[in-house]
CSV table of C-alpha atoms in Angstrom, one decimal:
chain,number,residue,atom,x,y,z
A,1,MET,CA,-30.3,-27.3,20.9
A,2,GLU,CA,-33.4,-26.9,18.5
A,3,VAL,CA,-34.9,-30.1,17.4
A,4,ILE,CA,-36.4,-30.1,13.7
A,5,LYS,CA,-40.0,-30.7,14.1
A,6,GLU,CA,-41.3,-29.9,10.6
A,7,LEU,CA,-39.7,-31.6,7.3
A,8,PRO,CA,-38.4,-28.9,5.2
A,9,GLU,CA,-40.4,-28.6,1.8
A,10,VAL,CA,-37.1,-29.4,-0.2
A,11,PHE,CA,-37.4,-33.2,1.0
A,12,GLU,CA,-41.1,-33.3,-0.2
A,13,GLU,CA,-39.9,-32.0,-3.4
A,14,PHE,CA,-37.4,-34.9,-3.8
A,15,ALA,CA,-40.0,-37.4,-2.6
A,16,GLU,CA,-42.5,-36.1,-5.2
A,17,GLN,CA,-39.8,-36.2,-8.0
A,18,ARG,CA,-41.0,-39.7,-9.2
A,19,LYS,CA,-44.8,-38.4,-9.6
A,20,ASN,CA,-43.4,-35.4,-11.4
A,21,SER,CA,-41.3,-37.3,-13.6
A,22,PHE,CA,-44.4,-39.4,-15.0
A,23,LEU,CA,-45.5,-35.9,-16.6
A,24,ALA,CA,-41.9,-35.2,-17.8
A,25,VAL,CA,-41.4,-38.5,-19.5
A,26,LYS,CA,-44.4,-37.9,-21.6
A,27,GLU,CA,-43.0,-34.4,-22.5
A,28,LEU,CA,-39.6,-36.1,-23.5
A,29,LYS,CA,-41.4,-38.4,-25.7
A,30,ASP,CA,-43.3,-35.7,-27.5
A,31,LYS,CA,-40.2,-33.9,-28.2
A,32,GLY,CA,-38.7,-37.2,-29.5
A,33,VAL,CA,-36.1,-37.8,-26.8
A,34,PRO,CA,-35.4,-41.5,-26.4
A,35,VAL,CA,-36.2,-43.1,-23.2
A,36,ILE,CA,-34.2,-46.1,-22.0
A,37,GLY,CA,-35.6,-47.9,-18.8
A,38,SER,CA,-33.4,-50.2,-16.6
A,39,TYR,CA,-33.7,-52.3,-13.5
A,40,CYS,CA,-30.4,-52.4,-12.0
A,41,THR,CA,-27.3,-50.4,-10.3
A,42,TYR,CA,-25.3,-52.3,-13.0
A,43,PHE,CA,-26.5,-50.4,-15.9
A,44,PRO,CA,-24.1,-48.3,-17.3
A,45,GLN,CA,-26.1,-45.1,-17.6
A,46,GLU,CA,-23.3,-43.0,-19.3
A,47,ILE,CA,-23.8,-44.9,-22.5
A,48,ALA,CA,-27.4,-43.8,-22.8
A,49,MET,CA,-26.6,-40.1,-21.6
A,50,ALA,CA,-24.0,-40.0,-24.2
A,51,MET,CA,-26.6,-40.4,-27.1
A,52,GLY,CA,-29.1,-37.8,-25.5
A,53,ALA,CA,-31.3,-40.3,-24.3
A,54,ALA,CA,-32.9,-40.1,-20.8
A,55,SER,CA,-32.6,-43.1,-18.5
A,56,VAL,CA,-35.1,-44.2,-16.0
A,57,SER,CA,-35.1,-46.7,-13.2
A,58,LEU,CA,-38.1,-49.0,-13.6
A,59,CYS,CA,-38.0,-51.2,-10.5
A,60,SER,CA,-41.5,-51.3,-9.1
A,61,THR,CA,-41.9,-51.3,-5.3
A,62,SER,CA,-45.7,-51.5,-4.7
A,63,ASP,CA,-47.9,-54.7,-4.3
A,64,GLU,CA,-50.4,-53.2,-6.5
A,65,THR,CA,-49.7,-55.3,-9.6
A,66,ILE,CA,-48.4,-58.5,-7.8
A,67,ALA,CA,-51.8,-60.2,-8.2
A,68,ASP,CA,-51.7,-59.7,-12.0
A,69,ALA,CA,-47.8,-60.9,-12.1
A,70,GLU,CA,-48.9,-64.0,-10.3
A,71,LYS,CA,-51.0,-65.1,-13.3
A,72,GLU,CA,-47.8,-65.7,-15.0
A,73,LEU,CA,-45.2,-65.8,-12.4
A,74,PRO,CA,-44.8,-68.2,-9.3
A,75,LYS,CA,-46.2,-66.9,-6.2
A,76,ASN,CA,-43.1,-67.7,-4.2
A,77,LEU,CA,-41.0,-65.5,-6.1
A,78,CYS,CA,-39.3,-62.2,-5.0
A,79,PRO,CA,-42.0,-59.3,-4.8
A,80,LEU,CA,-39.7,-56.9,-6.5
A,81,ILE,CA,-39.7,-59.0,-9.7
A,82,LYS,CA,-43.5,-59.8,-9.6
A,83,SER,CA,-44.1,-56.1,-8.8
A,84,SER,CA,-41.9,-55.0,-11.9
A,85,TYR,CA,-43.4,-57.5,-14.3
A,86,GLY,CA,-46.9,-56.6,-13.1
A,87,PHE,CA,-46.5,-53.0,-13.6
A,88,ALA,CA,-45.1,-53.7,-17.0
A,89,LYS,CA,-47.7,-56.2,-18.0
A,90,THR,CA,-50.6,-54.1,-17.0
A,91,ASP,CA,-49.3,-50.8,-18.4
A,92,LYS,CA,-49.5,-49.1,-15.0
A,93,CYS,CA,-46.0,-47.8,-15.0
A,94,PRO,CA,-45.5,-44.7,-17.3
A,95,PHE,CA,-41.7,-45.1,-17.4
A,96,PHE,CA,-42.0,-48.5,-18.7
A,97,TYR,CA,-44.8,-47.5,-21.0
A,98,PHE,CA,-42.7,-44.6,-22.6
A,99,SER,CA,-39.3,-46.7,-22.7
A,100,ASP,CA,-38.1,-47.2,-26.0
A,101,VAL,CA,-35.7,-49.9,-24.8
A,102,VAL,CA,-35.6,-51.9,-21.4
A,103,VAL,CA,-32.2,-53.0,-20.4
A,104,GLY,CA,-32.0,-56.1,-18.5
A,105,GLU,CA,-29.0,-57.7,-16.9
A,106,THR,CA,-28.2,-61.2,-15.8
A,107,THR,CA,-28.0,-60.7,-12.1
A,108,CYS,CA,-30.5,-63.2,-10.4
A,109,ASP,CA,-32.4,-66.1,-12.0
A,110,GLY,CA,-35.8,-64.6,-11.5
A,111,LYS,CA,-35.2,-61.3,-13.2
A,112,LYS,CA,-33.3,-63.3,-16.1
A,113,LYS,CA,-36.6,-65.4,-16.5
A,114,MET,CA,-38.8,-62.3,-16.1
A,115,TYR,CA,-36.9,-60.7,-19.1
A,116,GLU,CA,-37.7,-63.4,-21.4
A,117,TYR,CA,-41.4,-62.9,-20.8
A,118,MET,CA,-41.0,-59.2,-21.0
A,119,ALA,CA,-39.5,-59.6,-24.3
A,120,GLU,CA,-42.7,-60.6,-25.8
A,121,PHE,CA,-44.3,-57.1,-25.6
A,122,LYS,CA,-41.4,-54.7,-25.2
A,123,ASP,CA,-37.8,-54.2,-26.7
A,124,VAL,CA,-35.5,-55.9,-24.2
A,125,PHE,CA,-31.8,-55.7,-24.4
A,126,ILE,CA,-30.1,-58.0,-22.2
A,127,MET,CA,-26.5,-57.3,-20.9
A,128,GLU,CA,-24.6,-60.4,-19.8
A,129,LEU,CA,-23.3,-59.6,-16.4
A,130,PRO,CA,-20.6,-61.9,-15.1
A,131,ASN,CA,-21.2,-63.2,-11.5
A,132,THR,CA,-17.6,-62.9,-10.5
A,133,GLN,CA,-15.3,-59.9,-10.5
A,134,ARG,CA,-11.9,-61.3,-12.0
A,135,GLU,CA,-10.2,-59.7,-14.9
A,136,GLU,CA,-11.7,-62.2,-17.3
A,137,ALA,CA,-15.1,-61.2,-16.1
A,138,LEU,CA,-14.0,-57.5,-16.8
A,139,ALA,CA,-13.2,-58.3,-20.4
A,140,LEU,CA,-16.7,-59.9,-20.9
A,141,TRP,CA,-18.4,-56.9,-19.1
A,142,LYS,CA,-16.4,-54.4,-21.4
A,143,ASN,CA,-17.6,-56.2,-24.4
A,144,GLU,CA,-21.2,-56.2,-23.2
A,145,ILE,CA,-20.9,-52.3,-22.6
A,146,ILE,CA,-19.6,-51.9,-26.3
A,147,ARG,CA,-22.2,-54.2,-27.4
A,148,PHE,CA,-24.9,-52.0,-25.7
A,149,LYS,CA,-23.5,-48.8,-27.3
A,150,GLU,CA,-23.5,-50.6,-31.0
A,151,TYR,CA,-27.0,-51.6,-30.2
A,152,LEU,CA,-28.3,-48.2,-29.3
A,153,GLU,CA,-26.4,-46.6,-32.5
A,154,LYS,CA,-28.2,-49.1,-34.7
A,155,LYS,CA,-31.7,-48.7,-33.2
A,156,PHE,CA,-31.7,-45.1,-33.1
A,157,ASP,CA,-29.4,-44.4,-36.0
A,158,VAL,CA,-27.0,-42.4,-34.1
A,159,THR,CA,-23.4,-42.2,-33.5
A,160,ILE,CA,-22.0,-42.3,-29.8
A,161,THR,CA,-18.4,-40.8,-29.7
A,162,GLU,CA,-15.9,-41.6,-26.9
A,163,ASP,CA,-16.1,-37.7,-26.3
A,164,ASP,CA,-19.7,-38.0,-25.9
A,165,ILE,CA,-19.0,-40.7,-23.3
A,166,ARG,CA,-16.4,-38.8,-21.5
A,167,ARG,CA,-18.8,-35.8,-21.1
A,168,ALA,CA,-21.5,-38.1,-19.8
A,169,ILE,CA,-18.9,-39.7,-17.4
A,170,LYS,CA,-18.1,-36.4,-15.9
A,171,ILE,CA,-21.6,-35.3,-15.4
A,172,ASN,CA,-22.4,-38.4,-13.6
A,173,ASN,CA,-19.4,-38.1,-11.6
A,174,GLU,CA,-20.5,-34.6,-10.4
A,175,GLY,CA,-23.8,-36.0,-9.5
A,176,ARG,CA,-22.2,-38.9,-7.4
A,177,ARG,CA,-20.1,-36.3,-5.6
A,178,ALA,CA,-22.9,-34.2,-4.8
A,179,LEU,CA,-25.0,-37.0,-3.4
A,180,LYS,CA,-22.0,-38.5,-1.4
A,181,ARG,CA,-21.5,-35.0,0.0
A,182,LEU,CA,-25.2,-35.0,1.2
A,183,TYR,CA,-25.0,-38.7,2.7
A,184,GLU,CA,-22.0,-37.5,4.6
A,185,VAL,CA,-23.7,-35.0,6.7
A,186,MET,CA,-25.1,-38.0,8.6
A,187,LYS,CA,-21.3,-38.4,9.9
A,188,ASN,CA,-22.2,-35.7,12.3
A,189,GLU,CA,-23.4,-36.6,16.0
A,190,PRO,CA,-26.2,-35.7,16.4
A,191,THR,CA,-27.2,-35.8,12.8
A,192,PRO,CA,-28.7,-32.7,11.2
A,193,ILE,CA,-31.4,-34.3,9.4
A,194,THR,CA,-33.6,-37.8,9.7
A,195,GLY,CA,-32.4,-40.8,7.8
A,196,TYR,CA,-35.8,-40.9,6.0
A,197,ASP,CA,-35.2,-37.3,4.8
A,198,LEU,CA,-31.9,-38.4,3.5
A,199,PHE,CA,-33.5,-41.4,1.7
A,200,LYS,CA,-36.0,-39.1,0.0
A,201,VAL,CA,-33.4,-37.2,-1.8
A,202,LEU,CA,-31.4,-40.3,-2.7
A,203,TYR,CA,-34.3,-42.2,-4.1
A,204,GLY,CA,-35.7,-39.0,-5.7
A,205,SER,CA,-32.6,-38.3,-7.5
A,206,THR,CA,-32.8,-41.7,-9.5
A,207,PHE,CA,-35.7,-40.1,-11.2
A,208,LYS,CA,-34.2,-37.1,-12.6
A,209,PHE,CA,-33.8,-37.2,-16.4
A,210,ASP,CA,-31.5,-34.4,-16.7
A,211,ARG,CA,-28.6,-35.7,-14.4
A,212,SER,CA,-26.6,-32.3,-15.1
A,213,GLN,CA,-29.3,-30.8,-12.7
A,214,ILE,CA,-28.3,-33.0,-9.7
A,215,PRO,CA,-25.1,-31.2,-8.4
A,216,GLY,CA,-26.6,-27.9,-8.3
A,217,GLU,CA,-29.8,-28.7,-6.4
A,218,VAL,CA,-28.2,-31.4,-4.1
A,219,ASN,CA,-25.1,-29.0,-3.4
A,220,ALA,CA,-27.8,-26.1,-2.6
A,221,LEU,CA,-29.7,-28.6,-0.3
A,222,VAL,CA,-26.3,-29.5,1.6
A,223,ASP,CA,-25.3,-26.0,1.9
A,224,LYS,CA,-28.7,-25.2,3.7
A,225,ILE,CA,-28.4,-28.3,5.8
A,226,GLU,CA,-24.9,-27.3,7.1
A,227,LYS,CA,-25.9,-23.7,7.7
A,228,GLU,CA,-28.9,-24.8,9.7
A,229,TYR,CA,-26.8,-27.2,11.5
A,230,ALA,CA,-24.2,-24.4,12.5
A,231,GLU,CA,-27.1,-22.5,14.0
A,232,GLY,CA,-28.1,-25.5,16.1
A,233,LYS,CA,-30.8,-27.2,14.1
A,234,MET,CA,-30.3,-31.0,14.5
A,235,GLN,CA,-31.8,-34.2,15.4
A,236,PRO,CA,-32.0,-35.6,19.0
A,237,LYS,CA,-29.0,-38.2,19.7
A,238,LYS,CA,-30.3,-41.7,19.2
A,239,PRO,CA,-28.7,-45.1,18.3
A,240,ARG,CA,-27.1,-44.9,14.8
A,241,ILE,CA,-28.4,-47.5,12.5
A,242,LEU,CA,-27.0,-48.8,9.1
A,243,ILE,CA,-29.4,-50.4,6.9
A,244,THR,CA,-28.1,-52.9,4.1
A,245,GLY,CA,-29.7,-55.7,2.0
A,246,CYS,CA,-32.1,-55.7,-0.7
A,247,PRO,CA,-33.2,-52.4,-2.5
A,248,LEU,CA,-35.4,-49.9,-0.8
A,249,GLY,CA,-38.0,-47.9,-1.9
A,250,GLY,CA,-42.0,-47.7,-1.9
A,251,ALA,CA,-43.3,-50.3,0.3
A,252,THR,CA,-40.2,-51.1,2.1
A,253,GLU,CA,-39.7,-47.9,3.3
A,254,LYS,CA,-41.6,-49.2,6.2
A,255,VAL,CA,-38.2,-50.6,7.5
A,256,ILE,CA,-36.7,-47.0,7.8
A,257,LYS,CA,-40.0,-45.8,9.4
A,258,ALA,CA,-39.7,-48.8,11.8
A,259,VAL,CA,-36.1,-47.6,12.9
A,260,GLU,CA,-36.9,-43.8,13.2
A,261,GLU,CA,-40.3,-44.3,14.8
A,262,ASN,CA,-38.7,-46.9,17.6
A,263,GLY,CA,-35.8,-44.8,18.8
A,264,GLY,CA,-33.1,-44.9,16.3
A,265,ILE,CA,-31.8,-42.9,13.4
A,266,VAL,CA,-30.7,-44.4,10.2
A,267,VAL,CA,-27.3,-42.7,9.3
A,268,THR,CA,-26.3,-44.6,6.4
A,269,TYR,CA,-27.6,-47.1,3.7
A,270,GLU,CA,-25.3,-49.5,2.2
A,271,ASN,CA,-27.9,-51.1,-0.2
A,272,CYS,CA,-28.3,-50.1,-4.1
A,273,SER,CA,-30.8,-47.2,-3.0
A,274,GLY,CA,-27.8,-45.7,-1.1
A,275,ALA,CA,-23.9,-45.7,-1.0
A,276,LYS,CA,-23.7,-48.8,-3.2
A,277,ALA,CA,-24.8,-46.8,-6.1
A,278,ILE,CA,-22.7,-43.6,-5.3
A,279,ASP,CA,-19.6,-44.6,-3.7
A,280,LYS,CA,-17.2,-45.2,-6.6
A,281,GLU,CA,-16.8,-42.9,-9.5
A,282,VAL,CA,-15.7,-43.5,-13.2
A,283,ASP,CA,-12.0,-42.9,-13.6
A,284,GLU,CA,-12.0,-40.0,-15.8
A,285,THR,CA,-8.2,-40.4,-16.5
A,286,ASN,CA,-8.4,-43.6,-17.8
A,287,PRO,CA,-8.1,-43.2,-21.7
A,288,ASP,CA,-10.3,-46.3,-22.4
A,289,VAL,CA,-13.7,-45.1,-21.7
A,290,TYR,CA,-15.2,-48.7,-22.0
A,291,ASP,CA,-12.6,-50.1,-19.4
A,292,ALA,CA,-13.3,-47.3,-17.2
A,293,LEU,CA,-17.0,-47.8,-17.3
A,294,ALA,CA,-16.5,-51.5,-17.0
A,295,ARG,CA,-14.3,-51.4,-13.9
A,296,ARG,CA,-16.5,-49.0,-12.1
A,297,TYR,CA,-19.8,-50.9,-12.6
A,298,LEU,CA,-18.4,-54.5,-12.3
A,299,ASN,CA,-16.9,-53.4,-8.9
A,300,ILE,CA,-20.3,-52.9,-7.4
A,301,GLY,CA,-20.6,-55.3,-4.3
A,302,CYS,CA,-24.0,-57.1,-4.9
A,303,SER,CA,-25.0,-60.5,-3.6
A,304,VAL,CA,-25.2,-61.7,-7.0
A,305,MET,CA,-21.4,-61.8,-7.2
A,306,THR,CA,-19.3,-64.8,-6.1
A,307,PRO,CA,-17.1,-64.2,-4.1
A,308,ASN,CA,-18.4,-60.6,-2.9
A,309,PRO,CA,-15.5,-59.0,-1.1
A,310,ASN,CA,-16.8,-55.4,-2.1
A,311,ARG,CA,-19.9,-55.7,-0.3
A,312,LEU,CA,-17.9,-56.2,3.1
A,313,GLU,CA,-15.4,-53.7,2.3
A,314,LEU,CA,-18.2,-50.8,1.6
A,315,LEU,CA,-20.1,-52.2,4.7
A,316,GLY,CA,-17.1,-52.1,7.0
A,317,ARG,CA,-16.1,-48.7,6.0
A,318,LEU,CA,-19.6,-47.2,6.4
A,319,ILE,CA,-19.7,-49.0,10.0
A,320,ASP,CA,-16.5,-47.2,10.9
A,321,GLU,CA,-17.1,-43.7,9.2
A,322,TYR,CA,-20.6,-43.3,10.5
A,323,LYS,CA,-19.8,-44.6,14.1
A,324,VAL,CA,-22.7,-47.3,13.7
A,325,ASP,CA,-24.4,-48.8,16.8
A,326,GLY,CA,-26.3,-51.4,14.9
A,327,VAL,CA,-26.8,-53.0,11.5
A,328,VAL,CA,-30.4,-53.8,10.3
A,329,GLU,CA,-30.6,-56.0,7.0
A,330,MET,CA,-33.7,-55.9,5.1
A,331,THR,CA,-34.2,-59.1,3.1
A,332,LEU,CA,-37.1,-59.6,0.6
A,333,GLN,CA,-38.7,-63.0,0.6
A,334,ALA,CA,-37.4,-65.4,-2.0
A,335,CYS,CA,-34.7,-63.1,-2.8
A,336,HIS,CA,-32.1,-66.0,-2.6
A,337,THR,CA,-28.9,-64.3,-3.1
A,338,TYR,CA,-29.5,-61.7,-0.2
A,339,ASN,CA,-31.1,-64.3,2.1
A,340,VAL,CA,-28.1,-66.8,1.6
A,341,GLU,CA,-25.5,-64.0,2.2
A,342,ALA,CA,-27.3,-62.6,5.3
A,343,PHE,CA,-25.3,-65.4,7.3
A,344,GLY,CA,-21.9,-64.1,6.1
A,345,ILE,CA,-23.0,-60.5,6.7
A,346,ARG,CA,-24.2,-61.3,10.3
A,347,LYS,CA,-20.8,-63.0,11.1
A,348,PHE,CA,-18.9,-60.0,9.6
A,349,VAL,CA,-21.0,-57.4,11.5
A,350,ASN,CA,-20.9,-59.5,14.9
A,351,GLU,CA,-17.5,-60.9,14.9
A,352,GLN,CA,-15.3,-58.5,12.9
A,353,LYS,CA,-17.1,-55.1,13.7
A,354,LYS,CA,-18.2,-56.2,17.1
A,355,ILE,CA,-21.6,-54.7,16.9
A,356,PRO,CA,-25.3,-56.0,17.0
A,357,TYR,CA,-27.2,-57.1,13.8
A,358,ILE,CA,-30.6,-58.0,13.1
A,359,ASN,CA,-32.2,-59.6,9.7
A,360,VAL,CA,-35.8,-58.5,9.0
A,361,GLU,CA,-37.3,-60.5,5.9
A,362,THR,CA,-40.4,-58.8,4.4
A,363,ASP,CA,-42.6,-58.3,1.4
A,364,TYR,CA,-44.4,-55.5,-0.4
A,365,SER,CA,-47.6,-56.0,1.9
A,366,GLN,CA,-48.1,-53.7,4.9
A,367,ALA,CA,-49.4,-56.8,6.9
A,368,ASP,CA,-46.3,-56.9,8.9
A,369,ILE,CA,-45.7,-53.3,9.8
A,370,GLY,CA,-46.7,-54.2,13.6
A,371,GLN,CA,-44.3,-57.0,13.9
A,372,LEU,CA,-41.5,-55.2,12.2
A,373,GLY,CA,-42.0,-52.2,14.6
A,374,THR,CA,-41.9,-54.6,17.7
A,375,ARG,CA,-38.7,-56.5,16.5
A,376,ILE,CA,-36.8,-53.4,15.4
A,377,ALA,CA,-38.0,-51.6,18.7
A,378,ALA,CA,-36.5,-54.5,20.8
A,379,PHE,CA,-33.2,-54.3,18.8
A,380,ILE,CA,-32.9,-50.6,19.3
A,381,GLU,CA,-33.6,-50.8,23.1
A,382,MET,CA,-30.7,-53.5,23.3
A,383,LEU,CA,-28.3,-51.0,22.0
């Protein structure tokens, strides 16, 4: 068995995607292409795509601007919110700077208030996200999607047809299928690649402005991985870890490294940097495109939903399909919804799935890297 020692260049290309997109977003603006920035997996990307706009994720994952944010926001606020606001306020994020509109959503209280302040210096459109997934909530969310479409039409003086939306749905579904095919290579035992390499592609793909390029690039990568796996290139056997919890990326990649530098391998990600964003497709057979979009996006199992059975459904399925040995939940300090829900996740993992669980609470500083490593190493050793 040949163990991969060097990272294939292609993973580094995806890791560099965010930096490359900084240059690409300027080119788009120079060509007059509208740019729509968003902060959440609930954002119905297809509506922006249907009008020919580029959409980009604005969530910031570095502590670089937190001190700037704390001049206006409380210190005991979630680092994702402080970082996002800091990058916006200081103009240090090219994506935010070049966004014609920033789309917010009523997920957690901290974000809702942040958008109010942000609206003082940027065009912000707020989508009223229900905090439940009942049929009445679906009607509200469908209306919000239509309201967003009408806002874009008025602001950019365009017409967005249902056929435009159908085309965008098809493109995005193809991208989801390709990314799902990629993360499903981790069902193999031993795995063909590391969890960190997998993450770099999943995270990098969120910064692709032309979504139609994703299927070709990702499928070519999967073909290459499968070919090399058949030739005997694979990782050594290690305890198989699922990561769940708050969004991963940037500073919090330290959690992935802590797992993989201490004897484990991350075989799947339940959080919104992983399966949560890709698992479900939009129903292309539904004649009502707005209903199809509303159903697909509202069904995402985030901790802002009450109750939140869809998160447990996905988590349970991933644990079974990926033969997971242990679950690591990463919660950000002061992220109340995920921190409160961690108790229920622990019960579900321990009592229903009968496997070990650990919750690590962290922020965007690098001060706890040693402690993280120690705790996760002890957890993996126990497996």
